[in-house]
CSV table of C-alpha atoms in Angstrom, one decimal:
chain,number,residue,atom,x,y,z
A,1,MET,CA,-9.2,-9.6,-33.0
A,2,SER,CA,-11.3,-11.0,-30.0
A,3,VAL,CA,-12.3,-9.3,-26.8
A,4,ASN,CA,-9.9,-10.7,-25.0
A,5,ASP,CA,-7.1,-9.7,-27.4
A,6,SER,CA,-8.2,-6.7,-27.7
A,7,VAL,CA,-8.5,-6.1,-23.8
A,8,SER,CA,-5.0,-8.1,-23.5
A,9,SER,CA,-3.3,-5.9,-25.7
A,10,ALA,CA,-4.0,-2.5,-24.3
A,11,SER,CA,-2.9,-4.2,-20.6
A,12,GLY,CA,0.4,-5.8,-21.7
A,13,ALA,CA,-1.1,-9.2,-20.7
A,14,THR,CA,-1.6,-11.7,-24.4
A,15,PRO,CA,-4.1,-15.2,-24.0
A,16,ALA,CA,-2.7,-18.6,-24.8
A,17,SER,CA,-2.3,-18.2,-28.5
A,18,GLY,CA,-5.2,-20.4,-30.4
A,19,THR,CA,-7.1,-20.6,-27.5
A,20,SER,CA,-10.8,-19.4,-26.8
A,21,SER,CA,-10.0,-18.2,-23.1
A,22,SER,CA,-13.2,-16.3,-22.1
A,23,PRO,CA,-17.2,-16.9,-22.6
A,24,TRP,CA,-17.0,-13.1,-24.4
A,25,ASP,CA,-14.7,-14.3,-26.9
A,26,ASP,CA,-17.6,-17.1,-28.6
A,27,ALA,CA,-20.0,-14.0,-28.6
A,28,PHE,CA,-18.0,-11.2,-30.3
A,29,ASP,CA,-15.0,-10.6,-32.3
A,30,CYS,CA,-14.4,-7.1,-32.8
A,31,ARG,CA,-12.7,-6.8,-36.6
A,32,MET,CA,-11.8,-3.1,-36.1
A,33,CYS,CA,-14.7,-1.8,-38.7
A,34,GLY,CA,-15.5,1.4,-36.4
A,35,GLN,CA,-18.8,0.8,-36.6
A,36,CYS,CA,-19.1,1.6,-33.5
A,37,CYS,CA,-17.5,4.5,-33.0
A,38,GLN,CA,-20.2,6.3,-35.9
A,39,GLY,CA,-22.6,8.4,-34.4
A,40,GLU,CA,-23.4,11.6,-32.1
A,41,GLY,CA,-23.3,12.7,-28.5
A,42,GLY,CA,-23.2,9.2,-26.6
A,43,ILE,CA,-19.5,8.5,-25.9
A,44,VAL,CA,-19.8,9.3,-22.3
A,45,VAL,CA,-16.4,10.2,-20.4
A,46,SER,CA,-17.3,9.4,-16.7
A,47,PRO,CA,-14.3,11.1,-14.4
A,48,ALA,CA,-12.8,7.8,-14.0
A,49,ASP,CA,-12.3,8.1,-18.3
A,50,LEU,CA,-11.2,11.5,-18.4
A,51,ALA,CA,-8.2,10.7,-15.9
A,52,ARG,CA,-7.5,7.6,-17.9
A,53,ILE,CA,-7.6,9.4,-21.6
A,54,CYS,CA,-6.0,12.9,-20.1
A,55,ALA,CA,-3.0,10.6,-18.8
A,56,PHE,CA,-2.9,8.8,-22.1
A,57,LEU,CA,-2.7,12.0,-24.3
A,58,GLY,CA,-0.8,14.4,-21.5
A,59,MET,CA,-3.5,16.5,-21.2
A,60,THR,CA,-5.1,17.9,-18.6
A,61,PRO,CA,-8.9,17.8,-18.4
A,62,GLU,CA,-10.4,21.1,-19.3
A,63,ALA,CA,-8.0,21.0,-22.6
A,64,PHE,CA,-10.0,17.5,-23.4
A,65,GLU,CA,-12.8,18.9,-22.7
A,66,ALA,CA,-12.5,22.0,-24.5
A,67,ALA,CA,-10.5,19.9,-28.0
A,68,TYR,CA,-12.9,17.0,-27.8
A,69,GLY,CA,-15.9,17.1,-25.7
A,70,GLU,CA,-19.1,18.7,-25.2
A,71,ARG,CA,-21.6,18.6,-22.5
A,72,ARG,CA,-25.0,17.5,-23.1
A,73,ASN,CA,-27.1,16.6,-20.2
A,74,GLY,CA,-25.2,17.3,-17.7
A,75,LYS,CA,-22.4,14.8,-18.8
A,76,LEU,CA,-19.0,15.2,-21.3
A,77,LYS,CA,-19.4,13.4,-24.4
A,78,VAL,CA,-16.6,13.3,-26.6
A,79,ARG,CA,-16.8,15.4,-30.2
A,80,THR,CA,-17.9,13.4,-33.6
A,81,GLY,CA,-16.0,15.0,-36.5
A,82,THR,CA,-17.4,16.3,-39.5
A,83,ASP,CA,-17.2,13.1,-40.4
A,84,GLY,CA,-20.1,11.6,-38.4
A,85,ASN,CA,-17.5,9.2,-36.6
A,86,CYS,CA,-15.9,9.8,-33.2
A,87,VAL,CA,-13.0,12.8,-32.9
A,88,PHE,CA,-10.5,9.5,-32.4
A,89,PHE,CA,-11.5,7.0,-34.9
A,90,ALA,CA,-9.5,6.9,-37.9
A,91,ALA,CA,-9.8,5.4,-40.8
A,92,GLY,CA,-8.0,2.3,-41.8
A,93,ARG,CA,-5.9,2.8,-38.4
A,94,GLY,CA,-9.2,2.4,-35.7
A,95,CYS,CA,-9.4,4.3,-32.5
A,96,THR,CA,-6.2,6.8,-32.1
A,97,VAL,CA,-6.7,6.7,-28.2
A,98,HIS,CA,-7.0,2.4,-27.7
A,99,GLU,CA,-5.1,2.3,-24.4
A,100,GLY,CA,-6.8,5.5,-23.2
A,101,LYS,CA,-10.4,5.2,-24.6
A,102,PRO,CA,-13.6,5.8,-22.1
A,103,ASP,CA,-15.5,2.8,-20.7
A,104,ILE,CA,-18.4,2.5,-23.0
A,105,CYS,CA,-16.2,2.3,-25.7
A,106,ARG,CA,-14.0,-0.5,-23.6
A,107,ALA,CA,-17.6,-2.2,-23.3
A,108,TRP,CA,-19.6,-2.7,-27.0
A,109,PRO,CA,-21.5,-4.7,-27.7
A,110,PHE,CA,-21.7,-5.5,-24.0
A,111,PHE,CA,-24.5,-2.6,-23.6
A,112,ARG,CA,-27.3,-3.0,-21.3
A,113,GLY,CA,-29.7,-3.0,-24.4
A,114,ASN,CA,-28.1,-5.9,-25.6
A,115,LEU,CA,-28.2,-7.9,-22.9
A,116,VAL,CA,-31.7,-7.7,-21.8
A,117,ASP,CA,-33.3,-7.8,-24.8
A,118,ALA,CA,-32.7,-10.2,-27.7
A,119,ASP,CA,-34.4,-8.2,-30.9
A,120,SER,CA,-31.7,-5.4,-29.6
A,121,LEU,CA,-28.9,-8.3,-29.9
A,122,GLY,CA,-30.5,-9.0,-33.7
A,123,MET,CA,-30.6,-5.2,-34.5
A,124,ALA,CA,-26.6,-4.9,-33.0
A,125,LYS,CA,-25.8,-8.4,-34.9
A,126,GLU,CA,-27.0,-6.3,-38.4
A,127,TYR,CA,-25.1,-3.1,-37.4
A,128,CYS,CA,-21.5,-4.8,-36.3
A,129,PRO,CA,-20.6,-7.6,-37.7
A,130,GLY,CA,-17.7,-8.6,-35.1
A,131,ILE,CA,-21.1,-9.4,-33.1
A,132,ARG,CA,-21.4,-13.6,-33.9
A,133,PRO,CA,-24.5,-14.5,-36.2
A,134,ASP,CA,-25.0,-17.6,-34.4
A,135,VAL,CA,-24.6,-16.2,-30.9
A,136,ARG,CA,-27.7,-17.0,-29.4
A,137,HIS,CA,-29.0,-14.4,-26.7
A,138,ALA,CA,-28.8,-16.4,-23.7
A,139,GLU,CA,-25.4,-17.1,-24.8
A,140,PHE,CA,-24.5,-12.9,-25.3
A,141,ALA,CA,-26.0,-12.1,-22.4
A,142,ALA,CA,-24.3,-14.2,-20.0
A,143,ALA,CA,-20.8,-13.4,-22.4
A,144,GLY,CA,-21.4,-10.1,-21.6
A,145,ARG,CA,-22.3,-9.6,-18.3
A,146,ALA,CA,-19.3,-11.8,-17.3
A,147,TYR,CA,-17.2,-9.4,-19.5
A,148,LEU,CA,-18.1,-6.3,-17.7
A,149,ALA,CA,-17.5,-7.6,-14.6
A,150,ALA,CA,-14.0,-9.1,-15.3
A,151,ARG,CA,-13.7,-5.4,-17.1
A,152,GLY,CA,-14.6,-3.4,-13.6
A,153,LEU,CA,-17.0,-2.3,-16.7
A,154,LEU,CA,-20.3,-1.7,-14.7
A,155,ALA,CA,-21.3,1.7,-14.0
A,156,SER,CA,-23.4,2.4,-11.3
A,157,ASP,CA,-23.6,6.4,-11.4
A,158,CYS,CA,-26.5,7.6,-14.2
A,159,THR,CA,-25.6,11.0,-13.9
A,160,CYS,CA,-22.3,11.0,-14.9
A,161,GLU,CA,-21.5,7.1,-16.7
A,162,ALA,CA,-23.2,5.7,-19.3
A,163,ASN,CA,-26.6,4.7,-19.3
A,164,ALA,CA,-25.9,1.4,-20.9
A,165,LEU,CA,-23.4,0.3,-18.7
A,166,VAL,CA,-25.6,0.3,-15.7
A,167,MET,CA,-27.6,-2.5,-15.0
A,168,ASP,CA,-30.1,-1.3,-12.6
A,169,ARG,CA,-33.8,-1.9,-13.7
A,170,SER,CA,-34.8,0.6,-12.3
A,171,MET,CA,-34.1,3.6,-14.2
A,172,GLY,CA,-36.7,4.2,-15.6
A,173,ASP,CA,-37.1,7.8,-17.7
A,174,ARG,CA,-33.8,8.5,-16.8
A,175,ASN,CA,-32.2,6.6,-20.2
A,176,LYS,CA,-34.2,9.5,-23.3
A,177,ASP,CA,-30.9,11.9,-23.1
A,178,GLY,CA,-29.3,9.9,-26.3
A,179,ASP,CA,-26.9,8.1,-24.0
A,180,LYS,CA,-24.8,5.0,-25.5
């Protein structure tokens, strides 16, 4: 499933069959493997994300936070299950809140680190089978920036949004809290 297919299915639109209609489709083709759903503490839920996921789940923000969230460094984050995966990941099914998932999840693998650092992208390629192994860093970075801009996924508020989506290079020490 290409990134375009994944995003289009969530919005209801469908791209023309057999076409690569966007530059990001040449950089990333999601395998729905769940590799990006592993790990603790990095799935930041911004205020906009919280509204979207609560609407999808039919919950209040308070109920969502009590059931699925935790506060770290002042940010709301999705908990992990005992298996080390996001609580919304189900083996064999993938993301159980796909239509309402946070922007950080929608943006993978187009995180700031992978866009500005070729070595970071190299490590991500080893981790994620959906990143095309032959894509050059410059191509990946251009595709990623276009994807984030086209989907409105660029963040600007480090106090409540995922640092990995803030493209301002002047962040300095503000990215030391483990956010994705």
